[in-house]
Coordinates of C-alpha atoms and ligand atoms in Angstrom, one line a residue:
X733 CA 102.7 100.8 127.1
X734 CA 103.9 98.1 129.8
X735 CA 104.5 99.0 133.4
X736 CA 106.8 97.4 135.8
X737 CA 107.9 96.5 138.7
X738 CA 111.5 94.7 139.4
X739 CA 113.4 93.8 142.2
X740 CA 115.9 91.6 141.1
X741 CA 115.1 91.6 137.1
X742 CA 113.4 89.3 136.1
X743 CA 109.6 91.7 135.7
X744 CA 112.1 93.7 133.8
X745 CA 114.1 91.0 131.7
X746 CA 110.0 90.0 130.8
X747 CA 108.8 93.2 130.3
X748 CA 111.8 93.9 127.9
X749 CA 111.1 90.8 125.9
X750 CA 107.4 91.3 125.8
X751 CA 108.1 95.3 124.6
X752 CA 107.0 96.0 120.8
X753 CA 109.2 98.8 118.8
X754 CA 107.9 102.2 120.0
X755 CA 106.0 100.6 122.9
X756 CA 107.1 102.6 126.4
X757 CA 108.1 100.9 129.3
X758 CA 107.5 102.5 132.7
X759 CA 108.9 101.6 136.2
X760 CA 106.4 101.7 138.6
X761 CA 108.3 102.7 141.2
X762 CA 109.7 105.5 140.0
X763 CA 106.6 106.6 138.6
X764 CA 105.6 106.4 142.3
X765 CA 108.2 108.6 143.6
X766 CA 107.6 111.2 141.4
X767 CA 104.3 111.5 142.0
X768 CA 102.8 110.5 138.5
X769 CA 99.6 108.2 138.3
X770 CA 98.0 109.8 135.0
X771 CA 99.1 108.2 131.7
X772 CA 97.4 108.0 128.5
X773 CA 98.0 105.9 125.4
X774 CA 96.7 106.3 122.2
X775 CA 92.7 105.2 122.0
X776 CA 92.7 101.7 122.1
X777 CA 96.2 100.6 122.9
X778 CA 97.5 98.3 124.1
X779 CA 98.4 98.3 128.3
X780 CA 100.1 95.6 129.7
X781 CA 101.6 95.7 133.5
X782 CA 104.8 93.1 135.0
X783 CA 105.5 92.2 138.2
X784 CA 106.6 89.3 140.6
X785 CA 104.2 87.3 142.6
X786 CA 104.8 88.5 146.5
X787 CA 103.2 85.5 148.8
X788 CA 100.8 85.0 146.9
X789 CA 99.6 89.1 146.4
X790 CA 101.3 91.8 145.1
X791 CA 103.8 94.1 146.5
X792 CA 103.2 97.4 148.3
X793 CA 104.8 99.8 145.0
X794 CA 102.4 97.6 142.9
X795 CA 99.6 98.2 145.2
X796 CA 100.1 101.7 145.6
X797 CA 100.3 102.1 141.6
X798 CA 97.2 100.6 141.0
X799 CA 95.1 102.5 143.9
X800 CA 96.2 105.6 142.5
X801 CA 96.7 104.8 138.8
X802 CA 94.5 107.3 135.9
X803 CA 94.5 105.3 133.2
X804 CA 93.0 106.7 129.8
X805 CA 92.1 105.0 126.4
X806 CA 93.7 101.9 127.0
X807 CA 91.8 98.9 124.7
X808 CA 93.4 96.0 126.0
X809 CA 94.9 95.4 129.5
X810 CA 96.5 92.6 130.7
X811 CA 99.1 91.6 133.8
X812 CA 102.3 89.0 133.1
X813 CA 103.5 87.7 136.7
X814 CA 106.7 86.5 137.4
X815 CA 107.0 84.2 140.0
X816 CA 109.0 81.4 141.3
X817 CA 106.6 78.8 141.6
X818 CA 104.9 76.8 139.0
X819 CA 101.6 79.0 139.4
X820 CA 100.7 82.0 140.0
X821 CA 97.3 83.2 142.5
X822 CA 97.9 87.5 142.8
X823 CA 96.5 88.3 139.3
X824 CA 92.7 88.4 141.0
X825 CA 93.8 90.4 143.4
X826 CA 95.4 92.8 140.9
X827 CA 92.4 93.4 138.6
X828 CA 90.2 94.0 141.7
X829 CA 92.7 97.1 142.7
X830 CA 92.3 98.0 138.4
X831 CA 88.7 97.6 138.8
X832 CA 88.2 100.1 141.6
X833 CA 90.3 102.5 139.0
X834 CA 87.7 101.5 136.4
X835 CA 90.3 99.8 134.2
X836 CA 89.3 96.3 133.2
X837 CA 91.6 93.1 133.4
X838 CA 91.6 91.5 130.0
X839 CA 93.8 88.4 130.8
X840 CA 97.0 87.4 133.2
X841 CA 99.8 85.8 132.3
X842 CA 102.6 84.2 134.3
X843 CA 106.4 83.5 134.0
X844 CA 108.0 80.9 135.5
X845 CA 111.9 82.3 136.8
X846 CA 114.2 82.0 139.3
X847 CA 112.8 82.4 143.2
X848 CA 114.8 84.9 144.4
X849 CA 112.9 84.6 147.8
X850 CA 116.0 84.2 149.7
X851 CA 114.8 85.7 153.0
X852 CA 112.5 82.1 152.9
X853 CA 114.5 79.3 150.8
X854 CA 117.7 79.1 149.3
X855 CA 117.8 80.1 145.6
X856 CA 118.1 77.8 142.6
X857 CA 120.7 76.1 141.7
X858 CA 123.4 77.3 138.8
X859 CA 121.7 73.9 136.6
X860 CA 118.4 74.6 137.6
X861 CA 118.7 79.0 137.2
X862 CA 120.0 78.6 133.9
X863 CA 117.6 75.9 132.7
X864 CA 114.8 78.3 133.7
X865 CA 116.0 81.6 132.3
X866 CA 116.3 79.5 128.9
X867 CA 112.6 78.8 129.1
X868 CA 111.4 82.1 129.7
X869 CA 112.0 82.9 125.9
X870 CA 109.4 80.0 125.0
X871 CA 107.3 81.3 127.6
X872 CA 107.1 85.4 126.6
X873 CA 106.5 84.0 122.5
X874 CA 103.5 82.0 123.8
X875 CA 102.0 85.1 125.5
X876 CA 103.3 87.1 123.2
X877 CA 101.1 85.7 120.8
X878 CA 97.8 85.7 123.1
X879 CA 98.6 89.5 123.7
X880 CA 99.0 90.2 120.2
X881 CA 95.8 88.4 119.0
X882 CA 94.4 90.0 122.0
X883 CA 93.0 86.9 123.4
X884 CA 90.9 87.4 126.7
X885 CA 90.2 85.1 129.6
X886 CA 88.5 85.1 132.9
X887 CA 90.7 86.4 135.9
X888 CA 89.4 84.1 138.8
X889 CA 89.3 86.2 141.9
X890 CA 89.4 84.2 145.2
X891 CA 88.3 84.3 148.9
X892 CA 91.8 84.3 150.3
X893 CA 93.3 87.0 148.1
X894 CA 92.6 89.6 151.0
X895 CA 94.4 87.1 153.3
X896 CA 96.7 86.7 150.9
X897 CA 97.8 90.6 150.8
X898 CA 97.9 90.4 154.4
X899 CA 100.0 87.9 154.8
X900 CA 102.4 89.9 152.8
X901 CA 101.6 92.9 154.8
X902 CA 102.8 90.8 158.1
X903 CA 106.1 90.2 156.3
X904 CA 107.0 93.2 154.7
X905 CA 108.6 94.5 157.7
X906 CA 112.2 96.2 157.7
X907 CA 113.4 95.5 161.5
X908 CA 115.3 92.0 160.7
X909 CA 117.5 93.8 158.2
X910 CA 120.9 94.0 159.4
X911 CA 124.6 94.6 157.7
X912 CA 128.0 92.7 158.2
X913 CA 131.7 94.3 158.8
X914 CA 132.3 93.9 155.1
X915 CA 129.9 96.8 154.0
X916 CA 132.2 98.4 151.4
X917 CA 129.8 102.0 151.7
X918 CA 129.2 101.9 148.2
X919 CA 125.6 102.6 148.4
X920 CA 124.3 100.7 146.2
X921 CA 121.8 99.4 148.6
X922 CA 120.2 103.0 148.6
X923 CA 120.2 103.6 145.2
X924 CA 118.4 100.2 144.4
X925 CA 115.8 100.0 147.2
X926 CA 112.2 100.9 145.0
X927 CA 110.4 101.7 148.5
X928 CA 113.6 104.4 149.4
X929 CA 113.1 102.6 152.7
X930 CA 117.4 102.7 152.8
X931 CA 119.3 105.7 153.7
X932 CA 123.3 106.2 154.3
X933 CA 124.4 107.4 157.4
X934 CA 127.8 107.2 158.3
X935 CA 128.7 105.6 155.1
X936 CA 126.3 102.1 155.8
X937 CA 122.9 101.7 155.2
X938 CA 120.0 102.0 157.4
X939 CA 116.4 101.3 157.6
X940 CA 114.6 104.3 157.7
X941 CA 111.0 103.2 156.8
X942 CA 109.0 100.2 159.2
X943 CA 108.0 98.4 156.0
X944 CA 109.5 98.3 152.4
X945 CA 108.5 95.9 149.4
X946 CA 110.3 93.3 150.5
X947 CA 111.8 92.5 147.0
X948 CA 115.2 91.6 148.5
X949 CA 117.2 93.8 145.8
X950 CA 119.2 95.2 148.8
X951 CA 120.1 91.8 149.6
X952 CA 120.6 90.1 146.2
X953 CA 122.2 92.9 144.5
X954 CA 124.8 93.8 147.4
X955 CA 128.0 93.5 145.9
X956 CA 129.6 91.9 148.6
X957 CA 127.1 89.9 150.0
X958 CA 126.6 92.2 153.6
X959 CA 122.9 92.3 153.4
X960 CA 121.3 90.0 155.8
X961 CA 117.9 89.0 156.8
X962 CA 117.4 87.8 160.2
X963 CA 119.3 84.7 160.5
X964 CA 118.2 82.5 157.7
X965 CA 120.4 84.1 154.8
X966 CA 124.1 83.7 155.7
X967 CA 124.8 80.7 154.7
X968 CA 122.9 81.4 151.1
X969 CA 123.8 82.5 147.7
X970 CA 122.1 85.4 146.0
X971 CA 120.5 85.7 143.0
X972 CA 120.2 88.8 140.2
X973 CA 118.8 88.1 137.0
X974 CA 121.7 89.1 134.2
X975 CA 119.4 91.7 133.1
X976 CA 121.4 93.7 136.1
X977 CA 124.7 92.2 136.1
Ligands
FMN136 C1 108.9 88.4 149.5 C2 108.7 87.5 148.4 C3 107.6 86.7 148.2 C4 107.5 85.8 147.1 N1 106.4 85.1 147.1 C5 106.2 84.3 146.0 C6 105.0 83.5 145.8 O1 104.1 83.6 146.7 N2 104.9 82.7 144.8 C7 105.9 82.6 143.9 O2 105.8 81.8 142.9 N3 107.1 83.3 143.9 C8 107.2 84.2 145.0 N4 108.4 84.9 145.1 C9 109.4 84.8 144.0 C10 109.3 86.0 143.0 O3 108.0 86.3 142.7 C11 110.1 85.7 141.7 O4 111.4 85.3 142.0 C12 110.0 87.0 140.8 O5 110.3 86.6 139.5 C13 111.0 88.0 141.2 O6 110.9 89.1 140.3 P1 112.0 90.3 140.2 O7 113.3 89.7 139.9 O8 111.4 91.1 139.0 O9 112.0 91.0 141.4 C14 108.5 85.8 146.1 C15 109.6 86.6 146.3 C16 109.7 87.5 147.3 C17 110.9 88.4 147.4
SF4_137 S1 125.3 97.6 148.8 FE1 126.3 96.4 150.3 S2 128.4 97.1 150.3 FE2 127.2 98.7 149.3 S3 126.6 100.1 150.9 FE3 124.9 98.6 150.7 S4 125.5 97.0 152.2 FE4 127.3 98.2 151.9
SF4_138 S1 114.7 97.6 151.8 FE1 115.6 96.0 150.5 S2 114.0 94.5 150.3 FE2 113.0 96.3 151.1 S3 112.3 97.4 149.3 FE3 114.3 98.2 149.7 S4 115.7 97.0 148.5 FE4 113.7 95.9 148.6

């Protein structure tokens, strides 16, 4: 069983490739609207969970999961990150939330992709994207592998990784969204937001929640570009991984 968590696609485009025939694949965040936080597998299965590195943390649907996840049987439990940088630092932080569910952290994993930060810097360039997404196959095989023999490794914790989450916390905030003239009402922007923090009103989206998970889908995957984020991301391209294109 893998669970993930995307906002622009590329947990999901590594959860897809890291997915073994029969293996279920479960989005966190609709597992979290519905309500559902009990899963079992088979005794001894295998459980592994996706999702991208958020300053450093974890995002709020990630963090939410794991507070509230049951978890029964599982034999081997590890946590693939996706990230933009050329490390990872929120898989600590991640297997302390599991260990207060009394589910253990086997090993972590990350994958190097495309930022698609673009609230903070300017994404990737078309050269530098497409020589990334064609490592991430080299990348998945090699963990592949280490999940497949089952290979365990310390998860370091740190002092900052409270700090860390708050930091995140401090960002995740909804007020500098805002929407230009060439909103084409589509809605697409609703339907894609994990944290249902958009709503429609009068045929353009709105803000309805103070804080969302800040995983910039509404901006990225607007098709027109109308999504902005304070003042920083009108002059910047977007990026969605072709998993969603
Ligand atoms: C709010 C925010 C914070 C981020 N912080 C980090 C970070 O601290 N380190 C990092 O390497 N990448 C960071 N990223 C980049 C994402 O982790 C990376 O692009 C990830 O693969 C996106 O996954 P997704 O397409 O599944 O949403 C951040 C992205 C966002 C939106
Ligand atoms: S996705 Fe973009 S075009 Fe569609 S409703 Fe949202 S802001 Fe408007
Ligand atoms: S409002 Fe936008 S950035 Fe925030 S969770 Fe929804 S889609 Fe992601």
């Amino acid at each position: 069983m893998i669970f993930y968590f995307t906002g622009t696609g590329n947990s999901l485009a590594a959860a897809k490739k890291l997915l073994v025939k029969g293996e279920q694949l479960i989005d966190m965040a609709q597992a979290r609207r519905e309500g559902t936080y009990r899963f079992s597998v088979p005794e001894g299965e295998r459980v592994g969970f996706v999702y991208p590195e958020y300053c450093g943390s974890v995002g709020a649907t990630v963090r939410d999961f794991a507070e509230h996840l049951q978890l029964e049987h599982a034999g081997y439990v590890y946590a693939v990150v996706t990230c933009g940088g050329k490390r990872s630092i929120s898989a600590g932080y991640f297997k302390r939330l599991l260990k207060k569910r009394g589910i253990p952290l086997h090993n972590a994993f990350f994958v190097r992709m495309p930022d698609n930060c673009v609230i903070l810097l300017a994404p990737p360039s078309d050269a530098e994207k497409a020589a990334l997404l064609d490592s991430v196959n080299g990348q998945i095989l090699k963990i592949r592998q280490a999940i497949v023999h089952r290979e365990s490794a310390p998860v370091p914790t740190r002092i900052s990784d409270g700090m860390m989450q708050k930091c995140y916390l401090l960002m995740n905030r909804t007020k500098r969204f805002w929407v230009r003239d060439n909103c084409i009402h589509c809605g697409m922007c609703e339907k894609n937001c994990p944290s249902q923090a958009i709503r429609m009103e009068d045929g353009k989206p709105v803000w309805v929640k103070p804080q969302c998970d800040l995983c910039t889908a509404c901006i990225n995957r607007c098709p027109v570009q109308a999504i902005e984020y304070g003042t920083k991301t009108t002059d910047r391209a977007r990026y969605v991984n072709p998993i969603l294109k």
